[in-house]
Coordinates of C-alpha atoms in Angstrom, one line a residue:
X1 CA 0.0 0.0 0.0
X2 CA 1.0 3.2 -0.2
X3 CA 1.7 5.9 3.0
X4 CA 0.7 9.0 3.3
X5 CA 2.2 11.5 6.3
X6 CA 0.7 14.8 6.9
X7 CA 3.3 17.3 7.6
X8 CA 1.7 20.1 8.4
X9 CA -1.6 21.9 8.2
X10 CA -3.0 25.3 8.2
X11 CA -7.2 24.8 9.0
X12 CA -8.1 22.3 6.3
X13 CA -5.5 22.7 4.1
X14 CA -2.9 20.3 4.1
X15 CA 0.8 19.3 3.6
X16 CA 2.1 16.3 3.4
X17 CA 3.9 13.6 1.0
X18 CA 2.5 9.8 -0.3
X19 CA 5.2 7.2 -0.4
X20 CA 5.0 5.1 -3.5
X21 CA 7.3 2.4 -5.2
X22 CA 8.3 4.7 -7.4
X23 CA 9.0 7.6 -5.7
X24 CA 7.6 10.2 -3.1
X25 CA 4.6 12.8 -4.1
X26 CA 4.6 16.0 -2.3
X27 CA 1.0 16.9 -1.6
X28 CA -0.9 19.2 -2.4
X29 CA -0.1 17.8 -6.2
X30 CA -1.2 18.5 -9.5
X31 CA -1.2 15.4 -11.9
X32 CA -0.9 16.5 -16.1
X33 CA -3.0 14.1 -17.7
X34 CA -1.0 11.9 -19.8
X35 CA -4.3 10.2 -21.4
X36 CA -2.6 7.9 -24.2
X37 CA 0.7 7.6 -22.1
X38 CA 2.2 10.8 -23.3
X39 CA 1.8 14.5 -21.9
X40 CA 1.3 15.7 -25.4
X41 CA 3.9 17.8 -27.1
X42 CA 6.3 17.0 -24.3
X43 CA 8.8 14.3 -23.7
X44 CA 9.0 12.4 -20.1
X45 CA 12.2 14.3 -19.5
X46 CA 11.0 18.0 -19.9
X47 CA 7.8 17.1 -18.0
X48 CA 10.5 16.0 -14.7
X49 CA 11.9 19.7 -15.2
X50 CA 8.9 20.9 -14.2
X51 CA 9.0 19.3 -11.0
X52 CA 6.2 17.1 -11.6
X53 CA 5.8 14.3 -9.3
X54 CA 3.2 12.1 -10.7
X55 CA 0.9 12.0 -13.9
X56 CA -2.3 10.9 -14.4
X57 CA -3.2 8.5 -17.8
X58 CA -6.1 6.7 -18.7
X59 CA -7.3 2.8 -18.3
X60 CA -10.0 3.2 -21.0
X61 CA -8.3 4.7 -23.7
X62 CA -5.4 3.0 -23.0
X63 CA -7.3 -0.4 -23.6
X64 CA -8.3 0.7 -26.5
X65 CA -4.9 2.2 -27.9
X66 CA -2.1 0.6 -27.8
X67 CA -3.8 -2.2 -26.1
X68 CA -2.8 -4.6 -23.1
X69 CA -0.7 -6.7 -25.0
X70 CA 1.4 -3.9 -25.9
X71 CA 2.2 -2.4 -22.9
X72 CA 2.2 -5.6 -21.5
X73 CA 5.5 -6.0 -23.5
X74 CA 6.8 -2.7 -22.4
X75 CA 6.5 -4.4 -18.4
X76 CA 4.0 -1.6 -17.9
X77 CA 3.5 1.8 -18.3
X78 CA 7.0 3.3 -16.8
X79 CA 8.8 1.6 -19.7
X80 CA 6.3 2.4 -22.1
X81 CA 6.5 6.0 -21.6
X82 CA 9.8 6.6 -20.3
X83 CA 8.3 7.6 -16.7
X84 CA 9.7 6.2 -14.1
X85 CA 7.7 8.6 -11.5
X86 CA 4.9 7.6 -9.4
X87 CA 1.0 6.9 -12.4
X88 CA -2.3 7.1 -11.5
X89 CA -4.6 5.3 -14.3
X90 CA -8.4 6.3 -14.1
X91 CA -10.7 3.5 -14.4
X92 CA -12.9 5.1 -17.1
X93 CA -15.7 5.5 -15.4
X94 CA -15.2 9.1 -16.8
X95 CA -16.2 7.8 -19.9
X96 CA -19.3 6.6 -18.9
X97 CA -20.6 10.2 -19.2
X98 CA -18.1 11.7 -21.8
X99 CA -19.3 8.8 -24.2
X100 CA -22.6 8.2 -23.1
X101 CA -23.9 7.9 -26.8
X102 CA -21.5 5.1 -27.2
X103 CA -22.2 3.6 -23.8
X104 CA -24.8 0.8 -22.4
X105 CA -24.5 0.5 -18.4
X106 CA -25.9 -2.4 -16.1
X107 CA -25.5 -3.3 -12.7
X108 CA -22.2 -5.1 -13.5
X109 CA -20.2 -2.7 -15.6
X110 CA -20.1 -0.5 -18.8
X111 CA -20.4 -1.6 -22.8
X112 CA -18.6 0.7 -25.4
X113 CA -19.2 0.8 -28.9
X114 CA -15.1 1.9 -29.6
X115 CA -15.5 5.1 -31.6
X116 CA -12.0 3.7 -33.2
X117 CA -13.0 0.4 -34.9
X118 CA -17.0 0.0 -33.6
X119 CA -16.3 -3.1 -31.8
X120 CA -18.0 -3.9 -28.2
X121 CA -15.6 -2.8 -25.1
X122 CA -16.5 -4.2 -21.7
X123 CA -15.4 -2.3 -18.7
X124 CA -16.4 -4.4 -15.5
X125 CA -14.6 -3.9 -11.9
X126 CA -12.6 -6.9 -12.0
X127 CA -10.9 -6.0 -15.6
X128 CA -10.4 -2.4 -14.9
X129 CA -8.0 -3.7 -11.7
X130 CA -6.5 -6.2 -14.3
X131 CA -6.0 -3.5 -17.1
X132 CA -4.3 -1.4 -14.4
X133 CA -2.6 -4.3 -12.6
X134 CA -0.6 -4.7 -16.3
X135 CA 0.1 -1.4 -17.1
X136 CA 2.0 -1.4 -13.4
X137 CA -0.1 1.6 -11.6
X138 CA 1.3 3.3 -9.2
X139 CA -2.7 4.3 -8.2
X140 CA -5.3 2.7 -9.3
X141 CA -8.7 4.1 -9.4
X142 CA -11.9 1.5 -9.2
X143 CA -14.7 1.9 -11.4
X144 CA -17.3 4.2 -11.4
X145 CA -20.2 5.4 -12.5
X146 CA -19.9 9.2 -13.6
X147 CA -23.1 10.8 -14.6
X148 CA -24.3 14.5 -15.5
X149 CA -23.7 16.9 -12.4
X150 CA -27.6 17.9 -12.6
X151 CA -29.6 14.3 -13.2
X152 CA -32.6 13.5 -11.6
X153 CA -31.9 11.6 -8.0
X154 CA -33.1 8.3 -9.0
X155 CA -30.3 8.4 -11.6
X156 CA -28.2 9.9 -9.2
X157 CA -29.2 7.1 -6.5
X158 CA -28.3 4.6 -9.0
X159 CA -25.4 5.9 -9.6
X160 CA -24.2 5.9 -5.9
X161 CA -25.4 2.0 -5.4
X162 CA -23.2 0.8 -8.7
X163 CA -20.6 3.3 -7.8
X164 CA -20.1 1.4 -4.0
X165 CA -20.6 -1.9 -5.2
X166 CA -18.7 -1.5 -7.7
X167 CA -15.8 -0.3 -5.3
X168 CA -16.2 -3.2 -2.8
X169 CA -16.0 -5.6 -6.5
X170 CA -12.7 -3.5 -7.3
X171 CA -11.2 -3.8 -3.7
X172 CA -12.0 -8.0 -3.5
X173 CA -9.7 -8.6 -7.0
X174 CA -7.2 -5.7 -6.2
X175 CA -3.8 -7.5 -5.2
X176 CA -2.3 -6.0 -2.4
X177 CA 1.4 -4.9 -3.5
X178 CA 4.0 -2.4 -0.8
X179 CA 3.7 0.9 -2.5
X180 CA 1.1 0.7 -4.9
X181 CA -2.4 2.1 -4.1
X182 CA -6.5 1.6 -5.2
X183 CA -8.8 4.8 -4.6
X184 CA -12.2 4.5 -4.4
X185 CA -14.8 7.6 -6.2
X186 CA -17.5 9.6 -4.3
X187 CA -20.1 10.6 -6.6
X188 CA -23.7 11.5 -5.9
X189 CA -24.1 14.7 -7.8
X190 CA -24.8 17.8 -6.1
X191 CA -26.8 16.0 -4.0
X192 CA -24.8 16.9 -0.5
X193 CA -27.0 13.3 1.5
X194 CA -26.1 11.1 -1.7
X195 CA -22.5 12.4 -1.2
X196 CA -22.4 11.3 2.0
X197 CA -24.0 8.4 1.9
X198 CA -21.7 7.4 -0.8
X199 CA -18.7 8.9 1.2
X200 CA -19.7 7.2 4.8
X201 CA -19.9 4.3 2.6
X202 CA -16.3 3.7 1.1
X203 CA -15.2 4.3 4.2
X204 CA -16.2 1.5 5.6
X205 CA -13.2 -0.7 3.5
X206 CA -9.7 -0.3 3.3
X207 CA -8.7 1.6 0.5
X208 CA -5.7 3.5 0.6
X209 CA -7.0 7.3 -0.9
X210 CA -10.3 8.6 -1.7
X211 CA -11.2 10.7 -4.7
X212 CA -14.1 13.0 -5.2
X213 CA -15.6 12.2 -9.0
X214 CA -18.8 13.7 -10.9
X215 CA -17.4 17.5 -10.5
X216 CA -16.3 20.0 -13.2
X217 CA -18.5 18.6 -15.6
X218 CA -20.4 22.1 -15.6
X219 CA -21.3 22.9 -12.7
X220 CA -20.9 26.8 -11.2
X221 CA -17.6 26.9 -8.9
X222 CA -20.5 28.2 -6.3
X223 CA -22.0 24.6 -6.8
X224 CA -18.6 22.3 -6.9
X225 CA -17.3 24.4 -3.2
X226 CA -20.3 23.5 -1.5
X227 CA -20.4 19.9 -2.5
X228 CA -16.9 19.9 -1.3
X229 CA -17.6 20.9 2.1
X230 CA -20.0 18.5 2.2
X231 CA -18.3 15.6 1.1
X232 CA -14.8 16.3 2.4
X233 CA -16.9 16.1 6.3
X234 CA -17.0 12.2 5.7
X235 CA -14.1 11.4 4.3
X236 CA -11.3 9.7 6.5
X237 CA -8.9 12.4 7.7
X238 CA -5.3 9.9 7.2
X239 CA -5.9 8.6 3.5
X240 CA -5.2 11.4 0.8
X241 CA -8.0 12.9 -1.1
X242 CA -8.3 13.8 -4.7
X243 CA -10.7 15.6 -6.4
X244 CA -11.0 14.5 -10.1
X245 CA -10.6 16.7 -12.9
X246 CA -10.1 20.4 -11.2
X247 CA -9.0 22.9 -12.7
X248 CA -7.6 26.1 -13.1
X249 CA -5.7 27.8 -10.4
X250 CA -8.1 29.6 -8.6
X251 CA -10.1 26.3 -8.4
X252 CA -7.2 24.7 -7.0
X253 CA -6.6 27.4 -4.3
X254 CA -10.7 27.0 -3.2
X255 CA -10.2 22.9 -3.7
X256 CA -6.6 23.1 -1.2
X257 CA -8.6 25.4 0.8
X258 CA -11.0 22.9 1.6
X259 CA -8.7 19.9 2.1
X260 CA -7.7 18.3 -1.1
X261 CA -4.7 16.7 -1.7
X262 CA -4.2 16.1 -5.1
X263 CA -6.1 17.7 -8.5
X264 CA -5.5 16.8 -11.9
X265 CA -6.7 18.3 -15.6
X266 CA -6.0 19.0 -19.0
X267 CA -5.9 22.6 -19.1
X268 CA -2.5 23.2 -18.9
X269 CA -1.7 21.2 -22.1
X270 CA -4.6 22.0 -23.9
X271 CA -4.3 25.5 -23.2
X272 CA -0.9 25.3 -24.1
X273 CA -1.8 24.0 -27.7
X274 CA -4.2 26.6 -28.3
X275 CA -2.0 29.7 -27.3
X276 CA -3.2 30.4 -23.8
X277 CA -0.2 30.9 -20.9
X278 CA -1.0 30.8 -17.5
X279 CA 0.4 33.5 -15.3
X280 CA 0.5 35.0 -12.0
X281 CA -1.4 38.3 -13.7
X282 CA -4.5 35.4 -14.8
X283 CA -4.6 33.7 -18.3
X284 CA -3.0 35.4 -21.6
X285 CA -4.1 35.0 -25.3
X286 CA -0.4 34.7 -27.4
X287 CA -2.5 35.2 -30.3
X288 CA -3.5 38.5 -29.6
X289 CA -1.8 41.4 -31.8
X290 CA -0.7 43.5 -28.7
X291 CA 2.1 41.0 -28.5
X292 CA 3.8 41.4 -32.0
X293 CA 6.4 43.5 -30.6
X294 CA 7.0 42.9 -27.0
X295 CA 10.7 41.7 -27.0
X296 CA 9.9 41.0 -22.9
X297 CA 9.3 37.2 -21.8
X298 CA 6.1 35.7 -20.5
X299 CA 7.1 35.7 -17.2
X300 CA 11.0 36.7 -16.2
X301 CA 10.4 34.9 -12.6
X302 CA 9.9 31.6 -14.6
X303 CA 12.5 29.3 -15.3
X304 CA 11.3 27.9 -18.3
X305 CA 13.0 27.2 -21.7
X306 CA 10.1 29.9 -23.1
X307 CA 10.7 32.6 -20.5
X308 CA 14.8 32.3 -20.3
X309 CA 15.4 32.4 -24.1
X310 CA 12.3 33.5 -26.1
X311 CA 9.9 36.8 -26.1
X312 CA 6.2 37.0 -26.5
X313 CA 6.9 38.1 -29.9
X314 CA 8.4 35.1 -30.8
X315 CA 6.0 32.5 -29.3
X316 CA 3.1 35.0 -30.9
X317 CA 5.0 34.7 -34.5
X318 CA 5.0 30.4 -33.8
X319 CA 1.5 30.4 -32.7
X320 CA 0.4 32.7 -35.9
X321 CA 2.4 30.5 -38.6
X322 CA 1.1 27.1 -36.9
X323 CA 4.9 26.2 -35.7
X324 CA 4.5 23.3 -33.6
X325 CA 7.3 24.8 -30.8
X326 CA 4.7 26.7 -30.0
X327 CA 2.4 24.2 -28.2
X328 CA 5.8 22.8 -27.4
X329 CA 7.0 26.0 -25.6
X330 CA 3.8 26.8 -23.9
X331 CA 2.8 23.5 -22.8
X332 CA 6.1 23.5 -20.9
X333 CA 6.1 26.6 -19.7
X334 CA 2.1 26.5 -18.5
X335 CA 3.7 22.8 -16.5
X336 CA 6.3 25.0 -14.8
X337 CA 3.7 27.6 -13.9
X338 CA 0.9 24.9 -11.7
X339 CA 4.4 23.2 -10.5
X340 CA 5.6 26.7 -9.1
X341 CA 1.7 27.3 -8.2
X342 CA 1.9 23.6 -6.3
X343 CA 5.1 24.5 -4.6
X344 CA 4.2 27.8 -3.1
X345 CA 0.9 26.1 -2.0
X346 CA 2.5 23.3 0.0
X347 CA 5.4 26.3 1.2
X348 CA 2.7 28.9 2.2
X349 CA 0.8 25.8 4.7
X350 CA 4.0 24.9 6.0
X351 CA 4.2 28.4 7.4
X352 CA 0.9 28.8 8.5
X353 CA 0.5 31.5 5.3
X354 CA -2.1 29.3 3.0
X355 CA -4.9 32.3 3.7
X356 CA -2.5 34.9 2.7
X357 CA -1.4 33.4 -0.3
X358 CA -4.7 32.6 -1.4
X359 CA -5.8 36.0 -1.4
X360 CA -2.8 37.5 -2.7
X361 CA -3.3 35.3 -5.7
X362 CA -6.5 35.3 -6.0
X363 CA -6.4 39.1 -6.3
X364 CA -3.8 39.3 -8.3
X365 CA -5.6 36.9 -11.2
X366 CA -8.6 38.7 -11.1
X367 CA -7.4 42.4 -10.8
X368 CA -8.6 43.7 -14.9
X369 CA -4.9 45.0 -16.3

């Protein structure tokens, strides 16, 4: 199993690190997603510079590209990819809602139509351990069933009964392994007694973390905080918490603020492919004109390749003539900024400072320049 040690906290945020088999996590952590076993447009090296301490990938798409046998051959994921940091696979239970027009569910597991070749894909608790069991995971998540943030409670309902049997399924055929880990999902919607129904519930078996699924899928920030409150009330205090799919800095700040451990999401890379930069002065468009001539860097605090050797100008002229050092350059540089954001975090709660930094940012990214 893995450990996690709480080093310090400052109210409900927390410090602290996970010990895995390969290698420590220092939490509060952000995980790039890495869906296909690649963070894209960076090699496994650059994303280290960053000071990244774990990725995130995915069991479903995996499954369906390369395939087992594949990475199978590789001895796992670590090989595969060239990461030999702590992974957490999803189960796919994501999918469930992402590709619900593709997607049969019953009270045993999920049926796909694969989008790639139209043939039938079977999720089920028992292969989603075995898929992630083979691709070596550091963390495993079990399976879940993710649905729209604003369905009616009986699908909700139903959603929380597959969701924990489901769980207690994924837990029975998980093998037990000294440093690898299996988190269980809390959904329930925005329904704050389903949530902790669901949450009271998992809590009852031994799993070694606790995620928090079926948020930013559209809900209003408003909506997401106060299910985390909620939620976060029943969930045990010593086992790390994640909360699935969150976000953009100011959503990390309120998620930290409220407990959480670790946060993953694509906006970083995909931002980072479409010309956006994340900064300490909020989000910039590199395709806007006002950067044509402005020989200054993105950032000159930022140790990036980007901000040490190239201007905005520059990065605006790749963006405009489709160079692909563009999403390149900003994908690594938008890494360096949540890793920087990440290591302030954990520095400000070790010194009892989390509130002050969380205003200071939070000002600072929403002050109109």
């Amino acid at each position: 199993m893995v450990d996690f040690h709480i080093l310090a906290q400052d109210r409900h945020a927390r410090c602290g690190h996970i010990t895995t088999a390969h290698g420590t996590i220092d939490t509060p952590c952000f995980m790039p997603v890495g869906t296909y076993a690649s963070i894209k447009g960076v090699e496994s090296t650059s994303v280290t510079s960053t000071g990244t301490h774990i990725i995130l990938a995915n069991t479903y798409h995996l499954i369906e590209r390369p395939g087992c046998d594949v990475i199978e051959r590789h001895l796992g994921l670590h090989n595969f990819m060239q990461w030999h940091k702590p992974i957490l696979t999803d189960s796919g239970g994501f999918q469930i809602w992402s590709l619900a027009r593709l997607c049969d569910v019953d009270d045993h597991g999920a049926s796909f139509r694969s989008p790639i070749d139209g043939h039938k894909r079977r999720l089920t608790p028992q292969s989603v351990i075995e898929a992630q069991y083979l691709f070596n995971s550091t963390i495993s998540m079990v399976l879940d069933m993710c649905v729209p943030w604003d369905s009616d409670t009986a699908l909700l309902e139903q959603s929380v009964h597959r969701t924990c049997r489901w769980a207690s399924s994924s837990l029975e055929h998980y093998q037990q392994r000294h440093g690898y880990g299996l988190f269980a999902i809390i959904q329930g919607g925005l329904d704050e007694n389903l949530r902790r129904r669901c949450a009271e519930t998992l809590a009852t078996s031994p799993f070694h973390g606790y995620a928090i699924g079926g948020l930013s899928v559209g809900e209003h920030a408003t909506q997401r905080n106060r299910t985390l409150d909620a939620t976060i009330a029943f969930m045990p205090q010593e086992k790390p918490r994640y909360l699935m799919g969150v976000g953009r800095p100011l959503d990390i700040l309120d998620a930290v603020k409220r407990g959480i451990d670790m946060v993953d999401c694509v906006l970083p890379t995909r931002c980072g492919r479409t010309a956006k930069a994340f900064t300490w002065d909020g989000e910039i468009n590199m395709m806007n004109a006002c950067h044509r001539y402005d020989t200054s860097p993105l950032d000159p605090t930022c140790p990036c390749p980007l901000c040490t050797h190239y201007s905005k100008s520059y990065l605006h002229h790749l963006f405009k003539k489709k160079e692909i050092l563009a999403a390149t350059l900003l994908t690594l540089h938008n890494l360096f900024f949540y890793q920087s954001l990440m290591a302030k975090i954990r520095q400000s709660i070790i010194n009892k400072r989390f509130d002050s930094l969380y205003e200071q940012i939070r000002q600072r990214m929403t002050t109109p320049r």
